[in-house]
XYZ file of C-alpha atoms in Angstrom:
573
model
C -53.447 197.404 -82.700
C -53.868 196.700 -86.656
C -53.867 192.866 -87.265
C -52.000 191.657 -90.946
C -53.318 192.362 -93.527
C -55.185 190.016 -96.408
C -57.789 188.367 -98.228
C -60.446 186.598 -96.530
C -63.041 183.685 -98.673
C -66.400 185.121 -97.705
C -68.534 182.578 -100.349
C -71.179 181.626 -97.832
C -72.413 178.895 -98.251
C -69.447 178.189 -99.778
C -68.340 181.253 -100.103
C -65.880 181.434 -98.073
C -67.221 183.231 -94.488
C -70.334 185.592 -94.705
C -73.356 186.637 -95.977
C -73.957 189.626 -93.673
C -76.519 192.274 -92.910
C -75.903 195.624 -91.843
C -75.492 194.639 -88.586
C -75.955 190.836 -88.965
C -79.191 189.059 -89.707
C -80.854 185.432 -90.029
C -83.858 183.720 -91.321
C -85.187 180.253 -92.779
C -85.089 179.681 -96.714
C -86.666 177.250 -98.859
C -84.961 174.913 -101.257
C -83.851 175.958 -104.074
C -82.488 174.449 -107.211
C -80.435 175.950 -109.980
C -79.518 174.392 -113.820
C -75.922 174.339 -115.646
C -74.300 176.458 -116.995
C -73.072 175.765 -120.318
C -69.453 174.454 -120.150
C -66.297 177.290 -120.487
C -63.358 177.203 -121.413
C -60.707 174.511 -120.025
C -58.014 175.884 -117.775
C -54.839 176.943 -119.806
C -52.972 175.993 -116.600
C -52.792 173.337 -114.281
C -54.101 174.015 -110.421
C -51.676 173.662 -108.315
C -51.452 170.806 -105.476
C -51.664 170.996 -101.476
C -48.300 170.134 -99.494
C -48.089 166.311 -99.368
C -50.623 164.555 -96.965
C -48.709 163.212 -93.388
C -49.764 160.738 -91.540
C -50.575 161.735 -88.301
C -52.936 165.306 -86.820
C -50.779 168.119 -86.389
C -50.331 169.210 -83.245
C -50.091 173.306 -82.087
C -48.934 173.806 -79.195
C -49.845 176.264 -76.449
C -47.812 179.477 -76.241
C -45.497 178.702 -73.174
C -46.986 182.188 -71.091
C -50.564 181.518 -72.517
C -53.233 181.245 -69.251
C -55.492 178.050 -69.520
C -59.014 177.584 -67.976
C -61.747 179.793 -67.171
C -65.246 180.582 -68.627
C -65.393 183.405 -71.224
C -68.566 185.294 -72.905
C -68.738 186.225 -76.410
C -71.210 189.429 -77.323
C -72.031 189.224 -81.012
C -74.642 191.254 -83.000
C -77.463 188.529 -84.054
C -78.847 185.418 -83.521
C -79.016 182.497 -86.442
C -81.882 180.608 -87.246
C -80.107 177.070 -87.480
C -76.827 174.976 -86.908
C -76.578 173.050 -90.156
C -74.408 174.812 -92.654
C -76.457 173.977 -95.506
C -79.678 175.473 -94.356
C -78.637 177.950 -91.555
C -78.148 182.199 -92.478
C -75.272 182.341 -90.452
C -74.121 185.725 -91.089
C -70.679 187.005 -89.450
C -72.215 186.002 -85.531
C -73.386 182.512 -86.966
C -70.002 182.307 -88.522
C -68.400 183.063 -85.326
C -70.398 180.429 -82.975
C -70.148 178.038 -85.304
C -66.519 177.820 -86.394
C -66.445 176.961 -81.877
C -67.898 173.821 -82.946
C -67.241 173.213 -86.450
C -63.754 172.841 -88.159
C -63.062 173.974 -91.652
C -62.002 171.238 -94.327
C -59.295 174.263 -95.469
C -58.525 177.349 -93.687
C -57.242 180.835 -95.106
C -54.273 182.252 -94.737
C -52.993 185.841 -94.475
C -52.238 185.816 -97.982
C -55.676 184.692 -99.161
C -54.496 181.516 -100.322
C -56.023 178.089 -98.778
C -54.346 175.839 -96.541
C -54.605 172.893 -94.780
C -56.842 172.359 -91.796
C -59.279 168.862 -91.433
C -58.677 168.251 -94.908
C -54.779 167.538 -95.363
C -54.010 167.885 -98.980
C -55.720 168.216 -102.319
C -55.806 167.824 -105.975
C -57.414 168.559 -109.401
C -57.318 166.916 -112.364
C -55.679 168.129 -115.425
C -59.150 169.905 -116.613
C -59.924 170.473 -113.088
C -63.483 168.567 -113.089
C -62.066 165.722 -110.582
C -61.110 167.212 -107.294
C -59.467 164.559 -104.738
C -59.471 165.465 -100.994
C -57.475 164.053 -98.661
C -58.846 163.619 -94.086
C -56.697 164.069 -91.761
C -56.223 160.717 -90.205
C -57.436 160.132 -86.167
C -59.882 163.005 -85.923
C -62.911 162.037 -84.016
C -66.240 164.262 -84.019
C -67.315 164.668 -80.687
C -69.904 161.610 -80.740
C -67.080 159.612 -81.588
C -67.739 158.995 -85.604
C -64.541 158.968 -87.513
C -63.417 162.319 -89.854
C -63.123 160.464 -93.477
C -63.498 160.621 -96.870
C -67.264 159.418 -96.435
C -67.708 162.146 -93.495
C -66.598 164.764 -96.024
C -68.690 163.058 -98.785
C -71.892 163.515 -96.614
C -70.610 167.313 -95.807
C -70.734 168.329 -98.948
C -73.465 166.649 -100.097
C -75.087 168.256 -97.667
C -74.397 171.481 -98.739
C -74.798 170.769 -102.365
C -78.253 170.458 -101.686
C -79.104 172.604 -98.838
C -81.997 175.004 -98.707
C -79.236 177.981 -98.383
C -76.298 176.492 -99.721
C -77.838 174.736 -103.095
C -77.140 177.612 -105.560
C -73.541 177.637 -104.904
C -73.185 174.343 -105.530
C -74.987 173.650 -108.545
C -71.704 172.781 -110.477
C -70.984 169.751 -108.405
C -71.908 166.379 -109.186
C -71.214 164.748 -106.640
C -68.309 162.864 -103.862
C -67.416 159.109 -103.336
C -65.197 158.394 -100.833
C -62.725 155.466 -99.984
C -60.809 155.317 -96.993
C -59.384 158.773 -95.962
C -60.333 160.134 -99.548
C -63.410 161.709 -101.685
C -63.230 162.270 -104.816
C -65.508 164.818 -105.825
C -66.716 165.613 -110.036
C -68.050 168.703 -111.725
C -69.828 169.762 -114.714
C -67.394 172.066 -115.893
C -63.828 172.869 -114.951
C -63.399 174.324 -111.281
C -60.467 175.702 -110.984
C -61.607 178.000 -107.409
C -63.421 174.384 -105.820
C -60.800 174.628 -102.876
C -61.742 178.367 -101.891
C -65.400 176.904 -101.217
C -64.376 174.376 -98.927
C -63.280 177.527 -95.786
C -66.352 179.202 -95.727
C -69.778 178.101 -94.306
C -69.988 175.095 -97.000
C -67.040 174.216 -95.485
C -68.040 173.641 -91.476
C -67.914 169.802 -91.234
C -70.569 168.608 -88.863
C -70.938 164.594 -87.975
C -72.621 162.745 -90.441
C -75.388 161.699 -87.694
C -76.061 165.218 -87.120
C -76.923 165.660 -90.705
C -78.829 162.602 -91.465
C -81.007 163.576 -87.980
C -81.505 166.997 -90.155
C -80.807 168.218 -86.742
C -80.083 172.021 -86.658
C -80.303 172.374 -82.820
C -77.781 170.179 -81.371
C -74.542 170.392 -83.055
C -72.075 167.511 -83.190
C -68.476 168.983 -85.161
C -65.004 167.766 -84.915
C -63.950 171.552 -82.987
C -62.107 173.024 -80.086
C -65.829 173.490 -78.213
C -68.599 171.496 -78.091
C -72.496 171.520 -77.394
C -73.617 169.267 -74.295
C -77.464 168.608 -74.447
C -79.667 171.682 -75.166
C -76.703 173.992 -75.377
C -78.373 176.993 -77.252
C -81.714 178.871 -75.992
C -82.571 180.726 -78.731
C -82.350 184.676 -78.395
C -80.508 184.329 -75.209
C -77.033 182.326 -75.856
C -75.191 178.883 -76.287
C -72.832 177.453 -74.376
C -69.918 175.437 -75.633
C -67.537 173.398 -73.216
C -63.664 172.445 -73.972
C -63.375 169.110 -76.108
C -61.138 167.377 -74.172
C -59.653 165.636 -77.144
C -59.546 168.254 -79.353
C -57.023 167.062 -81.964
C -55.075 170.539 -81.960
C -53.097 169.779 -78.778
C -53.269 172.213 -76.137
C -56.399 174.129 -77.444
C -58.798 175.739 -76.757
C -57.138 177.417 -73.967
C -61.124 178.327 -72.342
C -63.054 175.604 -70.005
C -65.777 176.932 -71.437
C -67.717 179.786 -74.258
C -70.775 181.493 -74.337
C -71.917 183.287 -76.973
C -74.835 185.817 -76.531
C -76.568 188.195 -79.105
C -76.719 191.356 -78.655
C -78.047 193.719 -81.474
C -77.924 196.745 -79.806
C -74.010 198.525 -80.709
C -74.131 200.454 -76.897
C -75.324 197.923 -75.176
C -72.618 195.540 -76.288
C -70.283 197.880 -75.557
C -71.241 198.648 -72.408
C -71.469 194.974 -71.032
C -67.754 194.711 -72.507
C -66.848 197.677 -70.317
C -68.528 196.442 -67.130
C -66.910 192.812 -68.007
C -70.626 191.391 -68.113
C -68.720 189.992 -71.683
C -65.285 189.322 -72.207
C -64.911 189.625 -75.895
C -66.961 191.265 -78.845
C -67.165 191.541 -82.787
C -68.548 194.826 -84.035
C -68.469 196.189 -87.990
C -70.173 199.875 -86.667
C -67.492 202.460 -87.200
C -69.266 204.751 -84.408
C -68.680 202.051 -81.870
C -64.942 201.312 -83.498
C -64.614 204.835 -82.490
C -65.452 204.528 -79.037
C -63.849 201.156 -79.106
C -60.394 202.633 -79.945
C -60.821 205.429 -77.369
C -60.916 202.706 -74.456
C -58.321 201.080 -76.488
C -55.935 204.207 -76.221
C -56.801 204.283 -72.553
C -55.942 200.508 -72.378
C -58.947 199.149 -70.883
C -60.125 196.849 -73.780
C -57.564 194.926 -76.254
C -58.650 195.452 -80.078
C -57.405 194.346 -83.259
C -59.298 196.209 -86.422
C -59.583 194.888 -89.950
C -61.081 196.713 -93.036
C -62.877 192.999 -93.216
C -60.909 192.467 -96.546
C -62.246 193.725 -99.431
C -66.027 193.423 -97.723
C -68.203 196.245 -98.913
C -71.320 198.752 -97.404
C -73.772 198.829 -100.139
C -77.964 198.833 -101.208
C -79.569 196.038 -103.349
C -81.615 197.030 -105.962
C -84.329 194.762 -106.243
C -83.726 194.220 -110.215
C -86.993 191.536 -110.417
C -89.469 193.874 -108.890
C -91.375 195.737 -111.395
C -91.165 200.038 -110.233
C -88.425 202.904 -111.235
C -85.390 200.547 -109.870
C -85.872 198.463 -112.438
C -84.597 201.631 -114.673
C -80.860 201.892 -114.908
C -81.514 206.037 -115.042
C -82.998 205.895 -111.774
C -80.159 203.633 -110.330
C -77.342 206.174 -111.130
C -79.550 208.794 -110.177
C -79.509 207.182 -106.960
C -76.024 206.652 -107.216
C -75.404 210.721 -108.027
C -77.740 211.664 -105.314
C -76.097 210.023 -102.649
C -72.760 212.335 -101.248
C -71.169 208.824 -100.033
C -67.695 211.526 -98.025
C -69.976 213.431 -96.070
C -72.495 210.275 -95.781
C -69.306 208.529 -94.138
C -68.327 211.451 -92.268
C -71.715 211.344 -90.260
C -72.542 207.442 -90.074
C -68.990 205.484 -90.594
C -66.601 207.869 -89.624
C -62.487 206.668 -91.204
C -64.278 204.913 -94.309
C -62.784 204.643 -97.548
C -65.527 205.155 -100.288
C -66.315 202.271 -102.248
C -67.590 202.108 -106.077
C -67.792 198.184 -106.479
C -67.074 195.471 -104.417
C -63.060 195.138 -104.937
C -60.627 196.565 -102.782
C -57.181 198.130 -104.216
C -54.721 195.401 -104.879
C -57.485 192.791 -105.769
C -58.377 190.820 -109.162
C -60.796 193.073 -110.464
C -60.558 196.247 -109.434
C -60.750 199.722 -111.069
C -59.915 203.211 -109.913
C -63.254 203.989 -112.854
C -65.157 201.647 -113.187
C -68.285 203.858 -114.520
C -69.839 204.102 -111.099
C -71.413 207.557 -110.700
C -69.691 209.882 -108.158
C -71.513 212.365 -106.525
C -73.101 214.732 -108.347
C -77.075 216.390 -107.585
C -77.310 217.978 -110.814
C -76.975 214.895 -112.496
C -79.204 213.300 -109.830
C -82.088 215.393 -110.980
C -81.827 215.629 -114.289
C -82.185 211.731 -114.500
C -85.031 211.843 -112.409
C -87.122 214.772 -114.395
C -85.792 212.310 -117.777
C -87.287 209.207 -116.305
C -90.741 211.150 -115.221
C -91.389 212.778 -118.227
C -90.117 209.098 -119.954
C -93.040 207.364 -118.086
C -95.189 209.896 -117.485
C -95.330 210.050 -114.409
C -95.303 212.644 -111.344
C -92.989 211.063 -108.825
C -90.297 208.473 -108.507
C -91.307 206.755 -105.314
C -89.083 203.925 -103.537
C -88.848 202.113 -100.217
C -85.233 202.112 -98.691
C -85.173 199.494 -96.005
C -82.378 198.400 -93.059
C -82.595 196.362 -90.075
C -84.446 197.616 -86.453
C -80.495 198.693 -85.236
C -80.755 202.033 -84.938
C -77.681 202.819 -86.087
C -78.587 201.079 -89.632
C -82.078 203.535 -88.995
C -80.369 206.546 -89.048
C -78.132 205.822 -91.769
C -81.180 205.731 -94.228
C -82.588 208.439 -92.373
C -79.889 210.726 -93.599
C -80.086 208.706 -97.124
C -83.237 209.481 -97.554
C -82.381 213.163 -97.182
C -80.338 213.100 -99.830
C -82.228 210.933 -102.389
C -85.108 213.524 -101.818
C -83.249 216.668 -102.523
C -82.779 214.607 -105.898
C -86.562 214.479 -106.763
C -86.775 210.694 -105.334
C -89.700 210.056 -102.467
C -88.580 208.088 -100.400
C -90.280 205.794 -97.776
C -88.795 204.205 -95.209
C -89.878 200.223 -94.609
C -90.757 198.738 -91.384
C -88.010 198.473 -89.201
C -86.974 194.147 -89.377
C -85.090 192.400 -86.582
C -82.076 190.610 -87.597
C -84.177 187.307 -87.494
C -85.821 188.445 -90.096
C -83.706 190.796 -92.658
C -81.856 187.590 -94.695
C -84.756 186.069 -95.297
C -86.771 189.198 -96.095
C -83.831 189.605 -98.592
C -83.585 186.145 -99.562
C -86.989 185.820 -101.078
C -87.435 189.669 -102.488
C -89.854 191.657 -101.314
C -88.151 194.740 -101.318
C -87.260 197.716 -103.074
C -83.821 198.879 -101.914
C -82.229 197.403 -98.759
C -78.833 198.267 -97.008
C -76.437 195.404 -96.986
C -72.785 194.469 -95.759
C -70.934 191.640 -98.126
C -68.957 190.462 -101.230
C -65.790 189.773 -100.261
C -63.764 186.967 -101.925
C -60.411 185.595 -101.885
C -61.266 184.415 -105.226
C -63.681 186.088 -107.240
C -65.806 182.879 -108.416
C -66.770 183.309 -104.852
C -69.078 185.985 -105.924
C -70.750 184.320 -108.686
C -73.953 182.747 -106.715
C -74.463 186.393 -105.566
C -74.090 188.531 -109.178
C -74.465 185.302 -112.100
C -78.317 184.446 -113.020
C -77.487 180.747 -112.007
C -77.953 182.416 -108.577
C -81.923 183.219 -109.292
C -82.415 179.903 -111.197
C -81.153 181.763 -114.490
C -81.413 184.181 -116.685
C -85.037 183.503 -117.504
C -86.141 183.180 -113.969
C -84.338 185.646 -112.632
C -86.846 188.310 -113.395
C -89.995 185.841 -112.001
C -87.938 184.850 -108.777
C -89.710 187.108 -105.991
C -90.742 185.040 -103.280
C -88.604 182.308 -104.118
C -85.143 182.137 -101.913
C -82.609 182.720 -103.993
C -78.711 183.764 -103.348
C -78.736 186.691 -106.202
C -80.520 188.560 -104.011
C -80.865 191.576 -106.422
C -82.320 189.284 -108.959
C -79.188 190.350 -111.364
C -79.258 188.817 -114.643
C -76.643 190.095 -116.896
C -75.064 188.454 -119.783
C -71.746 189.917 -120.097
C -71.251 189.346 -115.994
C -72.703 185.798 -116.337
C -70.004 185.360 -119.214
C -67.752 186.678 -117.145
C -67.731 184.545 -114.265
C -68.061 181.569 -116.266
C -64.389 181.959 -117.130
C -63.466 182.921 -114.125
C -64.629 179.905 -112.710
C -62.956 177.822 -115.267
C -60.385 179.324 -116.482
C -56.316 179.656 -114.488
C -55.085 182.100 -116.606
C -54.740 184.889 -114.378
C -54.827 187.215 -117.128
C -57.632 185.922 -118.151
C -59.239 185.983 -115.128
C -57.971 189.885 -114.047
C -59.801 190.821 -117.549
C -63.050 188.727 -116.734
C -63.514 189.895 -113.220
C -62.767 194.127 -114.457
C -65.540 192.942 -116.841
C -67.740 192.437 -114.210
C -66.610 195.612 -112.033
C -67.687 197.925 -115.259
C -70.763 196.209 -115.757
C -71.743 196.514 -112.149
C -70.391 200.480 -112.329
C -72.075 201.262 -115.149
C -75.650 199.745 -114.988
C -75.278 200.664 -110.923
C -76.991 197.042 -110.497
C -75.640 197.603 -106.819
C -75.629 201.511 -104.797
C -72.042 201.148 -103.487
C -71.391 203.001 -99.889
C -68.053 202.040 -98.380
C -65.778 199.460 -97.382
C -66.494 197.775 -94.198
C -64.760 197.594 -90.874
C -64.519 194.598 -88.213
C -63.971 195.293 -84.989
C -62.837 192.291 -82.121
C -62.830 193.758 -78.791
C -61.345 192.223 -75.983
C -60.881 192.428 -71.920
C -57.907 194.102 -71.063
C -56.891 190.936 -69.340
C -58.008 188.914 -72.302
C -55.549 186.930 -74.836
C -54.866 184.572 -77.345
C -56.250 186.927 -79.917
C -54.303 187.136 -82.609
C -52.668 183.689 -82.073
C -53.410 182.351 -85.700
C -51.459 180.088 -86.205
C -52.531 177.165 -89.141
C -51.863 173.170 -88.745
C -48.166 173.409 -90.147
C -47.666 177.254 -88.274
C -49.540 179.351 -91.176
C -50.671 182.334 -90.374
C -54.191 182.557 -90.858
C -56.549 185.236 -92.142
C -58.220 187.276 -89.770
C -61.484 186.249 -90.442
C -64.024 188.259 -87.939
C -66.867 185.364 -88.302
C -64.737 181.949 -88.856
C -61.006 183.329 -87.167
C -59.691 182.941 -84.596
C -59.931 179.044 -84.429
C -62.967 178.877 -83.109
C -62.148 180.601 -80.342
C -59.380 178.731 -79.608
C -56.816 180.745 -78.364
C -58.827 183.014 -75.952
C -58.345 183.564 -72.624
C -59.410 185.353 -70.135
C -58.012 186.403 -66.450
């Protein structure tokens, strides 16, 4: 069964859902801090407004065949290294337990546009640099402090300066609240704030939580929630109903647990022998097997090309060695046969040569990104040695313990080799360590799942300099956590995204963000693979999972970390 189709906000952090690892990953970051950017252009058009705020929660009601009660658990593929959205990795499995507890101030729906959720209604200001959000009145957190405009102050205060979340943020001021509202202020136009408020930066957690710095216990305003030490590390967390959840008639479970499990098979097989009830998945081997037991009907599954979410490598672009050479990048790029690559490791991928899917702002059937071709390979390799004098062109190509992700590179470095590259393969890293191991650097070339955007300022604290600390520090950043991983500092893109950002035009912005796709094509900053897959997997007695349904009946994106309400819907029996 193929859910709808659309866009989903991935900025994490603010972006809307994920920053995600081959197969998921988390680690602890330092603060960072990041300057302004110079001020763009003012919009040529005004934003347009939320629906009208109402006075009163709505209320979604339970589907009149829909089963209610019962104890359901969750297999996902990591754990996360902390509960506060501002300083947690979450990745797509953080996502996923979190959005049990959490609610989103907006959600996403199936046509990538934001709508309502805990925050009601919204509005810019004619140069988009005043934002005013409106809370949905009578929402309680779960230790009984009121939703408001000062609870959503403190959110995203919190997030503006968050270990993880601080680069993505760097462009707001700040939020005062009165009553039900915040008013929030930037340094330049915004005219994409609202996309950053359904993502990770936009999980509202209690104020108390937050001012106890308290990433263990967490306190939201959700469907589930977290009753004394809820969550043994590497082993699970377990969520109970909130019985005054202020969706009426959700969640539909008594009770969630969600457990990591790395290992693809072992997942699987636990879902088989209903040890789990439900699972998320983005390996296209298991979606394979997955769809076979799906065919049979013994598991429910809905599959989603994870909208516009991308396979790729980082180049580590701050670390002196050949990747800092753009010849050695597309010889990379032409070494690498990405069809039979997928044929082997992800079989029913599309190939991918940037990180926009067909249909979205931005992308290009060309956009300079070398296509397959060994010749090519090689003779940019014997240019580059004879260049530097030097005999070989030696890199480290790294990936998670999975061994899946393992024998991906494995067959990588086959090709690269047959290219003149040497190739050595990095110590294997479990998940709780691959985010951070990418966060602050020390890498060559690492495999990585990510960049997709309903809007694509979302990408900015990932490809502009602002995302290292700037175009000067960009190059010196290595061991500091950053959110450009690959150290990226490139005028034209940083140019680029600054009019995106502030600028409504959407011609303007569809010329801005192919700007960016060439740049990234050409220069092969990023080693492009293939689009991604989700998979949600499902007893066959399970339900409730494609039941997403928004505040005023919207149907929502299928989001494989933050969807599905929280869990909401499910049931099980």
């Amino acid at each position: 069964m193929k859910i709808r189709k659309g866009l989903v906000a991935l900025t994490a952090l603010g972006l809307a859902a994920v920053m995600v690892a081959p197969t998921g990953a988390s680690a602890t970051a330092k603060k960072t801090t990041t300057k302004a950017k110079k001020p763009a252009a003012k919009p040529t058009t005004k934003p347009t407004t939320a629906p009208a705020p109402t006075n009163a929660p709505a209320s979604t009601a339970a589907p009149a065949a829909a089963k209610t009660g019962g104890n359901a658990v969750f297999g996902v593929d990591a754990e996360t290294n902390n509960w506060l959205p501002g300083i947690g990795q979450w990745g797509g499995a953080g996502t996923a337990v979190a959005s049990a507890v959490y609610d989103h101030l907006l959600a996403v729906g199936a046509d990538g546009k934001e709508v309502p959720n805990l925050v009601e209604s919204w509005k810019a200001s004619s140069d988009s640099k005043t934002w005013t959000l409106t809370a949905r009145a009578g929402i309680k957190f779960h230790n009984g402090e009121s939703f408001d405009g000062a609870a959503i102050a403190a959110n995203l205060e919190h997030v503006r300066t968050g270990s993880t979340t601080a680069p993505a943020w760097g462009n707001l001021i700040g939020c005062t609240a009165s009553g039900q509202t915040a008013t929030c202020t930037t340094k330049v136009p915004w005219v994409s704030f609202p996309a950053y408020l359904t993502g990770q930066s936009g999980a509202v957690v209690a104020p108390a939580q937050i001012k106890a710095n308290d990433g263990k216990h967490l306190i939201g305003t959700g469907p589930f929630m977290c009753k004394g030490d809820c969550w043994v590390p590497n082993q699970k967390i377990t969520l109970v109903k909130n019985p005054d959840y202020w969706r009426k008639g959700l969640p539909k479970l008594d009770s969630i647990e969600f457990r990591p499990i790395p290992d693809e098979d072992q997942r699987k097989a636990q879902l088989e022998s209903g040890q789990i009830q439900f699972l998320l998945s983005g390996n296209f081997l298991t979606g394979r097997d997955l769809a076979k037991l799906a065919a049979d009907k013994k598991i429910k599954l809905l599959t989603s090309e994870n909208f516009g979410t991308t396979a790729y490598d980082y180049a580590n672009l701050a670390k002196p060695g050949p990747m800092q050479d753009v010849r050695v990048r597309r010889a990379w790029a032409y070494a690498i046969d990405t069809q039979t690559l997928i044929d082997v490791r992800a079989p029913g991928a599309s190939v991918a040569n940037g990180p926009y899917p067909k249909g979205s702002l931005g992308y290009l059937a060309d956009n300079g990104y070398p296509k397959f071709d060994l010749a090519k390979a090689t003779a940019l390799i014997d240019e580059y040695k004879k260049a530097k004098g030097v005999s070989k062109v030696e890199v480290t190509l790294q990936t998670t313990a999975v061994a899946d992700n393992q024998q991906t590179i494995g067959v990588m470095k086959q090709m690269l080799e047959k290219a003149g590259f040497t190739i050595n393969l990095g110590a294997p890293l479990e998940q709780s360590a691959y985010i951070g191991f990418v966060f602050v650097g020390n890498y060559d070339v690492m495999t990585w799942n990510y960049l997709a955007a309903t809007d694509p300022d979302q990408m900015r604290p990932f490809l502009h300099s602002e995302g290292c600390g700037g175009p000067l520090v960009c190059p010196r950043s290595i061991g500091t956590p950053v959110l450009n991983w690959g150290r990226l500092s490139d005028g034209t893109i940083d140019a680029s995204f600054d009019q995106i950002r502030s600028n409504s035009d959407p011609a303007v912005r569809k010329q801005a963000a192919e700007n960016i796709n060439r740049q990234l094509g050409e220069n092969a900053y990023m080693l492009f693979r293939w689009r991604a897959r989700s998979q949600f997997a499902a007893c066959a007695t399970c339900g409730g999972m494609d039941a997403l349904d928004g505040v005023k009946g919207e149907k929502i994106s299928f989001l494989p970390a933050g969807g599905f309400l929280g869990a909401a819907f499910l049931t099980v029996g």
